[in-house]
Short mmCIF file of C-alpha atoms in Angstrom, two decimals:
data_model
loop_
_atom_site.label_atom_id
_atom_site.label_comp_id
_atom_site.label_asym_id
_atom_site.label_seq_id
_atom_site.Cartn_x
_atom_site.Cartn_y
_atom_site.Cartn_z
CA MET A 159 0.00 0.00 0.00
CA LYS A 160 2.76 2.43 0.90
CA LYS A 161 4.41 1.79 -2.48
CA LEU A 162 1.15 2.70 -4.21
CA ILE A 163 0.84 5.86 -2.14
CA ALA A 164 4.43 6.78 -2.94
CA ALA A 165 3.77 6.29 -6.64
CA ALA A 166 0.65 8.42 -6.42
CA SER A 167 2.57 11.12 -4.60
CA GLY A 168 5.16 11.11 -7.36
CA ILE A 169 2.46 11.70 -9.94
CA LEU A 170 0.84 14.43 -7.89
CA MET A 171 4.14 16.28 -7.65
CA LEU A 172 3.58 17.17 -11.28
CA ILE A 173 0.51 19.12 -10.21
CA PRO A 174 1.31 22.48 -8.55
CA PHE A 175 -0.11 22.53 -5.06
CA VAL A 176 0.00 25.16 -2.35
CA ASN A 177 1.45 23.70 0.81
CA SER A 178 -0.48 26.09 3.01
CA LEU A 179 -3.77 24.84 1.60
CA ASN A 180 -5.06 22.34 4.13
CA SER A 181 -8.36 20.88 3.01
CA GLU A 182 -11.12 20.17 5.47
CA ALA A 183 -14.37 18.29 4.89
CA ILE A 184 -15.94 19.12 1.51
CA ASN A 185 -18.84 16.70 2.04
CA PHE A 186 -20.19 16.20 -1.46
CA PRO A 187 -23.43 14.21 -1.62
CA LEU A 188 -23.21 10.52 -2.49
CA ASN A 189 -25.09 9.36 -5.57
CA THR A 190 -26.55 6.42 -3.63
CA GLN A 191 -28.02 6.07 -0.16
CA ILE A 192 -25.93 4.07 2.28
CA GLN A 193 -27.23 1.94 5.14
CA SER A 194 -24.45 2.68 7.65
CA GLU A 195 -25.49 5.24 10.25
CA SER A 196 -22.08 6.95 10.37
CA ALA A 197 -19.51 7.30 7.61
CA MET A 198 -16.31 9.08 6.60
CA VAL A 199 -14.74 9.00 3.13
CA ILE A 200 -11.15 10.22 2.92
CA ASN A 201 -8.69 10.62 0.09
CA ILE A 202 -5.55 9.61 1.95
CA ASP A 203 -3.18 11.03 -0.67
CA SER A 204 -4.28 14.58 0.11
CA ASP A 205 -5.85 13.90 3.54
CA THR A 206 -9.13 15.28 2.20
CA ILE A 207 -12.54 14.31 3.55
CA ILE A 208 -14.91 14.20 0.59
CA HIS A 209 -17.99 12.92 2.40
CA GLU A 210 -19.21 12.43 5.94
CA LYS A 211 -22.42 11.22 7.51
CA ASN A 212 -23.06 11.63 11.24
CA PRO A 213 -19.28 11.69 11.81
CA ASP A 214 -19.52 12.79 15.45
CA VAL A 215 -22.32 10.49 16.62
CA GLN A 216 -20.99 8.04 19.21
CA GLN A 217 -21.21 4.40 18.16
CA MET A 218 -19.90 1.08 19.49
CA PRO A 219 -16.72 0.16 17.64
CA GLY A 220 -16.65 -3.60 18.22
CA PRO A 221 -13.32 -5.15 17.14
CA LEU A 222 -12.32 -1.89 15.44
CA VAL A 223 -10.69 -1.25 18.81
CA ASN A 224 -8.03 -3.74 17.71
CA ILE A 225 -6.54 -0.91 15.65
CA MET A 226 -5.69 0.94 18.85
CA THR A 227 -4.61 -2.32 20.49
CA ALA A 228 -2.15 -2.81 17.64
CA ILE A 229 -0.87 0.78 17.88
CA VAL A 230 -0.09 0.42 21.59
CA CYS A 231 1.62 -2.94 21.06
CA LEU A 232 3.72 -1.79 18.12
CA GLU A 233 4.85 1.34 19.94
CA ASN A 234 5.69 -0.48 23.18
CA CYS A 235 7.26 -3.75 22.00
CA GLU A 236 10.92 -3.61 21.05
CA ASP A 237 11.11 -7.20 19.82
CA LEU A 238 8.16 -8.42 17.76
CA ASN A 239 9.81 -11.84 17.55
CA GLU A 240 9.52 -12.30 21.30
CA GLU A 241 7.72 -15.58 22.01
CA ILE A 242 4.68 -15.72 24.28
CA THR A 243 3.05 -18.85 25.66
CA VAL A 244 -0.72 -18.49 25.45
CA ASP A 245 -2.61 -18.90 28.73
CA GLU A 246 -6.34 -19.29 28.19
CA ALA A 247 -6.97 -18.12 31.76
CA VAL A 248 -6.31 -14.61 30.46
CA TYR A 249 -9.44 -14.62 28.31
CA SER A 250 -11.53 -17.67 29.36
CA ASP A 251 -14.09 -15.51 31.19
CA LEU A 252 -15.14 -14.00 27.84
CA TYR A 253 -16.68 -17.32 26.80
CA SER A 254 -19.12 -17.16 29.68
CA SER A 255 -20.24 -13.58 29.07
CA ARG A 256 -23.71 -12.75 27.75
CA TYR A 257 -22.11 -11.54 24.52
CA ALA A 258 -20.07 -14.69 23.85
CA GLU A 259 -21.73 -15.01 20.45
CA ASP A 260 -19.59 -12.08 19.28
CA ILE A 261 -16.33 -13.87 20.05
CA ARG A 262 -13.99 -14.34 17.10
CA ASP A 263 -11.10 -16.77 17.39
CA ALA A 264 -8.08 -17.92 15.41
CA ASP A 265 -7.87 -21.53 16.66
CA ILE A 266 -5.32 -20.47 19.23
CA TYR A 267 -5.21 -22.88 22.16
CA ASP A 268 -3.83 -22.94 25.68
CA GLY A 269 -0.10 -23.59 25.59
CA ASP A 270 0.46 -22.42 22.00
CA VAL A 271 3.68 -20.47 21.61
CA LEU A 272 3.44 -17.50 19.27
CA THR A 273 5.48 -14.39 18.62
CA ILE A 274 4.08 -10.92 19.23
CA ASN A 275 4.09 -10.50 15.47
CA ASP A 276 2.01 -13.70 15.02
CA LEU A 277 -0.52 -12.48 17.58
CA LEU A 278 -0.83 -9.10 15.85
CA TYR A 279 -1.69 -10.83 12.57
CA ALA A 280 -4.20 -13.09 14.29
CA MET A 281 -5.88 -10.11 15.93
CA MET A 282 -6.02 -7.83 12.88
CA LEU A 283 -7.09 -10.50 10.40
CA THR A 284 -9.61 -12.43 12.49
CA SER A 285 -10.45 -10.24 15.52
CA SER A 286 -9.15 -13.07 17.71
CA VAL A 287 -9.95 -12.42 21.37
CA GLU A 288 -7.21 -14.90 22.33
CA ALA A 289 -4.66 -12.79 20.49
CA SER A 290 -5.85 -9.37 21.65
CA SER A 291 -6.20 -10.45 25.29
CA THR A 292 -2.79 -12.15 25.31
CA LEU A 293 -1.13 -9.07 23.80
CA ALA A 294 -2.83 -6.71 26.25
CA TYR A 295 -1.88 -8.92 29.20
CA HIS A 296 1.74 -9.07 28.06
CA VAL A 297 2.23 -5.38 27.22
CA GLY A 298 0.27 -4.34 30.31
CA ASP A 299 2.67 -6.35 32.53
CA GLY A 300 -0.05 -8.74 33.59
CA ASP A 301 -2.76 -6.08 33.91
CA ILE A 302 -5.20 -5.73 31.04
CA ASN A 303 -6.78 -2.67 32.68
CA ALA A 304 -3.39 -0.97 32.63
CA PHE A 305 -3.21 -1.70 28.91
CA VAL A 306 -6.67 -0.17 28.40
CA ASP A 307 -5.43 2.95 30.18
CA MET A 308 -2.63 3.11 27.62
CA MET A 309 -5.21 2.86 24.82
CA ASN A 310 -7.24 5.75 26.24
CA ALA A 311 -4.12 7.85 26.82
CA LYS A 312 -3.18 7.40 23.17
CA ALA A 313 -6.68 8.34 22.05
CA GLN A 314 -6.48 11.54 24.08
CA GLU A 315 -3.04 12.25 22.65
CA LEU A 316 -4.53 12.02 19.15
CA GLY A 317 -7.34 14.41 20.10
CA CYS A 318 -10.06 11.75 20.00
CA GLY A 319 -12.17 13.16 22.81
CA SER A 320 -15.32 11.27 21.79
CA THR A 321 -13.71 7.86 22.21
CA ASN A 322 -13.48 5.65 25.29
CA PHE A 323 -12.03 2.14 25.46
CA THR A 324 -12.92 -0.42 28.13
CA ASN A 325 -11.30 -3.54 26.65
CA PRO A 326 -8.74 -4.45 23.96
CA THR A 327 -10.91 -7.11 22.27
CA GLY A 328 -13.89 -5.11 21.05
CA MET A 329 -16.41 -7.14 23.05
CA TYR A 330 -19.67 -5.33 23.71
CA ASP A 331 -19.60 -2.77 26.51
CA MET A 332 -21.99 0.17 26.61
CA ASN A 333 -19.17 2.33 28.01
CA GLN A 334 -16.94 1.58 25.01
CA TYR A 335 -17.67 4.03 22.23
CA THR A 336 -16.16 6.07 19.42
CA THR A 337 -17.14 8.11 16.37
CA ALA A 338 -16.44 7.81 12.67
CA ARG A 339 -14.25 10.91 12.87
CA ASP A 340 -12.21 9.57 15.78
CA MET A 341 -11.76 6.16 14.16
CA ALA A 342 -10.60 7.87 10.97
CA GLU A 343 -8.06 9.87 12.99
CA ILE A 344 -6.84 6.78 14.82
CA THR A 345 -6.53 4.76 11.61
CA MET A 346 -4.72 7.50 9.71
CA TYR A 347 -2.24 7.63 12.58
CA ALA A 348 -1.91 3.85 12.59
CA LEU A 349 -1.01 3.82 8.89
CA ASP A 350 2.14 5.76 9.78
CA VAL A 351 3.14 3.31 12.53
CA PRO A 352 5.81 0.94 11.15
CA LEU A 353 4.45 -2.51 10.15
CA PHE A 354 0.82 -1.68 10.93
CA GLU A 355 -0.27 -1.33 7.32
CA ASP A 356 1.57 -4.48 6.28
CA ILE A 357 -0.25 -6.44 8.99
CA ALA A 358 -3.67 -4.87 8.54
CA THR A 359 -3.76 -5.34 4.74
CA THR A 360 -2.46 -8.90 4.51
CA TRP A 361 -4.99 -11.38 3.13
CA SER A 362 -3.52 -14.61 4.53
CA TYR A 363 -0.96 -15.41 7.21
CA THR A 364 0.58 -18.61 8.62
CA PRO A 365 2.00 -18.55 12.18
CA SER A 366 5.79 -18.63 12.30
CA ILE A 367 5.82 -21.31 15.06
CA PRO A 368 4.08 -24.61 14.10
CA ASN A 369 2.84 -25.77 17.56
CA PHE A 370 2.34 -29.34 16.28
CA ASP A 371 0.79 -30.59 19.54
CA ASN A 372 -2.33 -28.49 19.01
CA HIS A 373 -2.01 -28.10 15.24
CA PRO A 374 -0.64 -31.32 13.69
CA THR A 375 -0.80 -29.98 10.14
CA GLN A 376 0.75 -26.54 9.92
CA ALA A 377 -0.48 -26.00 6.39
CA GLU A 378 -4.04 -26.14 7.67
CA TRP A 379 -3.41 -23.58 10.42
CA TYR A 380 -3.53 -20.16 8.82
CA TRP A 381 -5.63 -17.02 9.08
CA THR A 382 -7.39 -14.98 6.40
CA HIS A 383 -8.68 -11.44 6.62
CA SER A 384 -12.30 -10.96 7.67
CA ASN A 385 -12.76 -8.28 4.99
CA ILE A 386 -13.99 -10.47 2.15
CA MET A 387 -13.70 -7.58 -0.30
CA MET A 388 -10.11 -8.81 -0.57
CA GLU A 389 -11.08 -12.24 -1.91
CA GLU A 390 -9.93 -13.08 -5.41
CA ASP A 391 -13.37 -14.08 -6.59
CA GLY A 392 -16.37 -13.60 -4.38
CA GLU A 393 -19.71 -11.86 -4.18
CA TYR A 394 -18.20 -8.78 -2.55
CA THR A 395 -14.77 -8.85 -4.15
CA TYR A 396 -13.53 -5.34 -4.97
CA LYS A 397 -10.39 -4.93 -7.02
CA GLY A 398 -7.88 -2.78 -5.17
CA ALA A 399 -9.52 -3.19 -1.73
CA LYS A 400 -7.35 -3.90 1.32
CA GLY A 401 -7.97 -4.45 5.05
CA ILE A 402 -8.13 -2.75 7.41
CA LYS A 403 -10.62 -4.03 9.97
CA THR A 404 -14.12 -5.33 10.35
CA GLY A 405 -15.92 -4.97 13.66
CA ASN A 406 -19.30 -6.66 14.03
CA LEU A 407 -21.46 -6.77 17.16
CA SER A 408 -24.79 -8.54 17.39
CA ALA A 409 -26.17 -5.71 19.54
CA ALA A 410 -24.72 -2.81 17.55
CA GLY A 411 -24.41 -3.72 13.87
CA ARG A 412 -21.53 -4.08 11.44
CA ASN A 413 -18.50 -1.78 11.23
CA LEU A 414 -15.80 -1.55 8.60
CA ILE A 415 -12.65 0.41 7.86
CA ALA A 416 -11.18 -0.37 4.44
CA LEU A 417 -8.74 0.99 1.87
CA ALA A 418 -8.98 0.89 -1.91
CA SER A 419 -6.61 1.97 -4.68
CA ARG A 420 -7.14 2.64 -8.35
CA ASP A 421 -5.05 4.50 -10.94
CA GLY A 422 -2.75 5.90 -8.25
CA ASN A 423 -5.62 7.25 -6.14
CA ASN A 424 -6.15 5.95 -2.60
CA TYR A 425 -9.27 6.18 -0.43
CA MET A 426 -10.32 5.05 2.99
CA VAL A 427 -13.88 4.50 4.21
CA VAL A 428 -15.04 4.33 7.81
CA LEU A 429 -18.50 2.82 8.24
CA LEU A 430 -20.25 2.36 11.59
CA LYS A 431 -23.49 0.70 12.63
CA SER A 432 -24.70 -0.95 9.46
CA PRO A 433 -27.76 -3.20 9.98
CA LEU A 434 -27.09 -6.91 10.41
CA LYS A 435 -30.38 -7.94 8.76
CA ASP A 436 -33.00 -6.56 6.42
CA ALA A 437 -36.65 -5.89 7.25
CA GLU A 438 -37.45 -9.56 6.66
CA GLY A 439 -34.79 -10.77 9.08
CA LYS A 440 -32.41 -11.97 6.38
CA THR A 441 -28.69 -11.54 7.08
CA GLN A 442 -27.19 -8.70 5.07
CA PHE A 443 -23.74 -7.23 4.54
CA TYR A 444 -24.77 -3.66 3.98
CA HIS A 445 -21.41 -2.38 5.20
CA LEU A 446 -19.68 -4.11 2.28
CA GLU A 447 -22.29 -2.84 -0.19
CA ASP A 448 -21.84 0.67 1.20
CA ALA A 449 -18.07 0.45 0.84
CA ILE A 450 -18.28 -0.74 -2.77
CA ASP A 451 -20.74 2.02 -3.71
CA ILE A 452 -18.62 4.67 -2.02
CA PHE A 453 -15.36 3.54 -3.62
CA ASP A 454 -16.96 3.48 -7.08
CA TRP A 455 -18.38 6.96 -6.51
CA ALA A 456 -15.00 8.34 -5.37
CA PHE A 457 -12.94 6.80 -8.17
CA ASP A 458 -15.45 7.75 -10.88
CA ASN A 459 -16.20 11.31 -9.82
CA PHE A 460 -13.08 12.91 -8.35
CA SER A 461 -9.95 14.25 -9.98
CA TYR A 462 -7.26 16.83 -9.27
CA GLN A 463 -8.27 20.16 -10.77
CA VAL A 464 -6.92 23.71 -10.82
CA VAL A 465 -9.28 25.62 -8.55
CA LEU A 466 -7.27 28.86 -8.43
CA PRO A 467 -4.82 29.85 -11.19
CA ALA A 468 -1.61 31.58 -10.15
CA THR A 469 -2.44 34.39 -12.58
CA ALA A 470 -5.83 35.17 -10.99
CA GLU A 471 -5.88 38.83 -9.90
CA LYS A 472 -7.91 38.77 -6.69
CA ASP A 473 -7.67 42.32 -5.30
CA GLU A 474 -6.41 45.86 -5.89
CA VAL A 475 -4.32 46.95 -2.92
CA SER A 476 -3.72 50.60 -2.03
CA VAL A 477 -0.07 51.78 -2.07
CA THR A 478 1.17 55.12 -0.69
CA LEU A 479 4.29 57.07 -1.76
CA ALA A 480 4.19 55.30 -5.12
CA GLU A 481 5.81 56.56 -8.29
CA GLY A 482 2.91 56.37 -10.73
CA ASN A 483 -0.02 54.08 -9.86
CA ASP A 484 -1.05 54.18 -6.20
CA TYR A 485 -2.09 50.52 -6.12
CA VAL A 486 -0.79 47.00 -6.79
CA LEU A 487 -2.69 43.89 -7.84
CA ALA A 488 -2.69 40.80 -5.60
CA ARG A 489 -2.61 37.21 -6.85
CA PRO A 490 -2.12 33.73 -5.30
CA LYS A 491 1.48 32.92 -4.51
CA GLU A 492 1.12 29.64 -6.43
CA GLU A 493 -1.43 27.82 -8.51
CA VAL A 494 -3.84 25.85 -6.34
CA SER A 495 -4.80 22.34 -7.44
CA MET A 496 -6.89 20.05 -5.28
CA LEU A 497 -9.09 17.00 -5.34
CA TRP A 498 -12.47 18.08 -6.65
CA TYR A 499 -15.85 16.61 -7.58
CA ASP A 500 -16.14 16.54 -11.38
CA GLU A 501 -19.86 17.36 -11.30
CA VAL A 502 -19.32 20.66 -9.46
CA ASP A 503 -17.96 23.70 -11.31
CA THR A 504 -14.84 25.03 -9.59
CA ALA A 505 -16.22 28.52 -10.27
CA LEU A 506 -18.55 27.90 -7.32
CA ILE A 507 -15.56 28.03 -5.00
CA LYS A 508 -15.68 31.46 -3.37
CA SER A 509 -12.40 33.33 -3.39
CA ASP A 510 -13.19 37.03 -3.17
CA GLY A 511 -14.90 39.67 -1.05
CA GLU A 512 -14.83 38.84 2.65
CA ASN A 513 -12.69 35.79 1.87
CA ILE A 514 -9.74 38.13 1.30
CA LYS A 515 -7.85 39.36 4.36
CA LEU A 516 -5.06 41.86 3.72
CA ASP A 517 -2.21 42.26 6.19
CA LYS A 518 -2.74 46.06 6.06
CA GLU A 519 -5.38 48.42 4.70
CA SER A 520 -2.65 50.25 2.78
CA PHE A 521 0.96 49.41 1.93
CA GLN A 522 3.90 51.77 1.51
CA ALA A 523 6.16 51.77 -1.53
CA PRO A 524 8.55 50.30 -2.46
CA ILE A 525 6.93 46.91 -3.04
CA LYS A 526 8.65 44.05 -4.81
CA LYS A 527 6.93 41.50 -7.01
CA GLY A 528 6.04 38.48 -4.86
CA ASP A 529 5.88 40.38 -1.56
CA ARG A 530 3.15 39.07 0.76
CA LEU A 531 0.02 41.21 0.93
CA GLY A 532 -2.40 38.94 2.80
CA GLU A 533 -4.24 35.66 2.45
CA LEU A 534 -7.28 34.26 0.71
CA THR A 535 -9.67 31.70 2.20
CA LEU A 536 -11.29 29.29 -0.25
CA THR A 537 -14.81 28.20 0.65
CA TYR A 538 -17.49 26.08 -0.93
CA SER A 539 -21.08 26.03 0.26
CA GLY A 540 -20.01 27.60 3.54
CA GLU A 541 -17.29 25.04 4.17
CA VAL A 542 -13.66 26.14 4.41
CA LEU A 543 -11.38 24.39 1.94
CA GLY A 544 -8.19 26.14 3.01
CA THR A 545 -6.14 29.32 2.73
CA VAL A 546 -3.56 30.57 0.26
CA GLU A 547 -1.10 33.45 0.48
CA LEU A 548 -1.65 36.55 -1.69
CA VAL A 549 1.37 38.35 -3.16
CA ALA A 550 2.11 41.43 -5.28
CA VAL A 551 1.84 41.01 -9.04
CA SER A 552 4.49 43.64 -9.84
CA ASP A 553 7.06 46.07 -8.41
CA VAL A 554 5.95 49.49 -7.18
CA GLU A 555 8.73 52.07 -7.00
CA ARG A 556 8.84 54.80 -4.36
CA SER A 557 8.51 58.48 -5.31
CA VAL A 558 11.46 60.47 -3.93
CA SER A 559 9.52 63.74 -3.67
CA LYS A 560 6.53 62.10 -2.01
CA TYR A 561 8.78 60.30 0.40
CA ASN A 562 10.73 63.45 1.38
CA LEU A 563 7.49 65.33 2.04
CA TYR A 564 6.17 62.37 3.99
CA ALA A 565 9.39 62.15 6.01
CA ALA A 566 9.27 65.83 6.84
CA LYS A 567 5.65 65.67 7.97
CA ARG A 568 6.30 62.53 9.91
CA PHE A 569 9.34 64.05 11.63
CA ALA A 570 7.31 67.09 12.64
CA LYS A 571 4.78 64.79 14.27
CA SER A 572 7.26 62.40 15.73
CA GLU A 573 8.05 61.96 19.40
CA TRP A 574 11.72 62.73 18.77
CA PHE A 575 10.85 66.02 17.13
CA ASN A 576 8.78 67.03 20.16
CA LYS A 577 11.59 66.02 22.47
CA ALA A 578 14.11 67.95 20.38
CA LEU A 579 11.83 71.00 20.40
CA LEU A 580 11.46 70.83 24.17
CA ILE A 581 15.20 70.48 24.70
CA SER A 582 15.88 73.37 22.29
CA SER A 583 13.38 75.55 24.14
CA ILE A 584 14.97 74.76 27.47
CA LEU A 585 18.48 75.41 26.14
CA SER A 586 17.33 78.68 24.57
CA ALA A 587 15.76 79.81 27.82
CA VAL A 588 18.93 78.95 29.71
CA TYR A 589 21.00 80.83 27.15
CA ILE A 590 18.82 83.92 27.46
CA LEU A 591 19.04 83.83 31.23
CA ILE A 592 22.81 83.53 31.01
CA CYS A 593 22.92 86.51 28.65
CA ILE A 594 20.79 88.66 30.99
CA TYR A 595 22.93 87.68 33.93
CA SER A 596 26.12 88.50 32.04
CA PHE A 597 24.76 91.93 30.97
CA ILE A 598 23.81 92.82 34.52
CA CYS A 599 27.23 91.83 35.72
CA TYR A 600 28.88 93.93 33.01
CA LYS A 601 26.86 97.07 33.90
CA ASN A 602 27.68 96.68 37.54
CA ASN A 603 31.40 96.51 36.81
CA ALA A 604 31.32 99.69 34.61
CA LYS A 605 29.97 102.18 37.32
CA PRO A 606 32.61 104.43 39.27
CA VAL A 607 33.09 103.54 42.90
CA LYS A 608 32.35 106.35 45.39
CA SER A 609 34.76 106.60 48.39
CA VAL A 610 33.21 106.14 51.74
CA TYR A 611 35.76 108.45 53.44
CA ALA A 612 37.08 111.69 51.77
CA ILE A 613 40.86 112.10 51.62
CA PRO A 614 41.86 115.70 52.60
CA LYS A 615 43.97 117.69 50.13
CA VAL A 616 46.83 118.98 52.26
CA GLY A 617 49.48 119.65 49.71
CA LYS A 618 48.67 123.27 48.84
CA LYS A 619 48.15 124.43 52.44
CA LYS A 620 51.49 123.04 53.40
CA LYS A 621 53.21 124.97 50.66
CA LYS A 622 51.46 128.15 51.69
CA ARG A 623 52.69 127.86 55.26
CA ASN A 624 56.18 127.46 54.03
CA LYS A 625 55.94 130.70 52.18
CA ASP A 626 54.92 132.41 55.33
#
């Protein structure tokens, strides 16, 4: 499966695609009515949800919980070749429960020695309660409840707040529930866990350890996948279908998570609570019929299309201090291609008006071609498809005269100008005071000093006496 996805990704690299465009649910209507109460249809190449039905309604997962059981085991077991001796005491109480009719087994008996890897295959292909219980007991260090806590912790880590696990087997429990959306999230995560996809999409597997005491003929002891869409020639055979898990409960209906590939395109369906019987009480496999109808619809009606050309001029943005035109046109940074329903005109995708959010009301020259101006949100029928960056179509040069005038006005209004003006005023006032003080001092120094005591003039009288 991963090789097919890699090949598809190589083809899609030829189609320009904006990395910032993260698609959410488009939810196009199916051309047939499905029986499953909850459903999710996902193109796993682009991680795009193309249809959903009651995706957040809580349902009972049944053995779909084995997907989380496998995740916890794969992430916590260093050696998948470690051998475990099966002890039926770990799971024997399940056979006496009121829901024993839902038990699925893999002809694993007390005393059989199997590797962790063998047990994972048994669990994922057949929903074996012997395998899932043994794995949980081993990884939980002898405490299955501790293992269940690990399952719930992982669900919370993945953001699956509408999911609660109470056992690793999928046996009926009214407190064990999930949603189509959460199961899709968990499964998409699991597909990135090493070895999970190989295990979950294998049609037939033979245990690596013969265990001849309980299984005299090894060739007759093998397991096949419960998803009969994978059969070579059967009533529900679907070319390109693989795994991942079936999960049936007599009290809650049939569940299915499956993959299918065609022409390099890859889809996953999540189907919950499909009726077990028709109105006349006849056993039905509506979940398989739903999956086939959905896969045909997806492969026949979806293709990668250009929904926003790179040359599309989306807005006229105001530019100040420009030499010439006082505006610049905005366009998408790159061409946007995405998975789209062939029956719906891409012109119906809204990409203007309130969908445009500029970084500023007005930009200042100079502006270079390709500079970011804002972003554009793409929507269809009220649903957000994603966002794409808007950039300038051309350069806008700055006018020297406009800029000088702008700089002068701005300086006059600036905080520094006001500070400089205040400092200048203070310095001027100080200077004036110094000048006044200096002038007063100068005047005072220029006035003649009057003697306090008169000095008598005795010279002439003395001469006169001498004459006498």
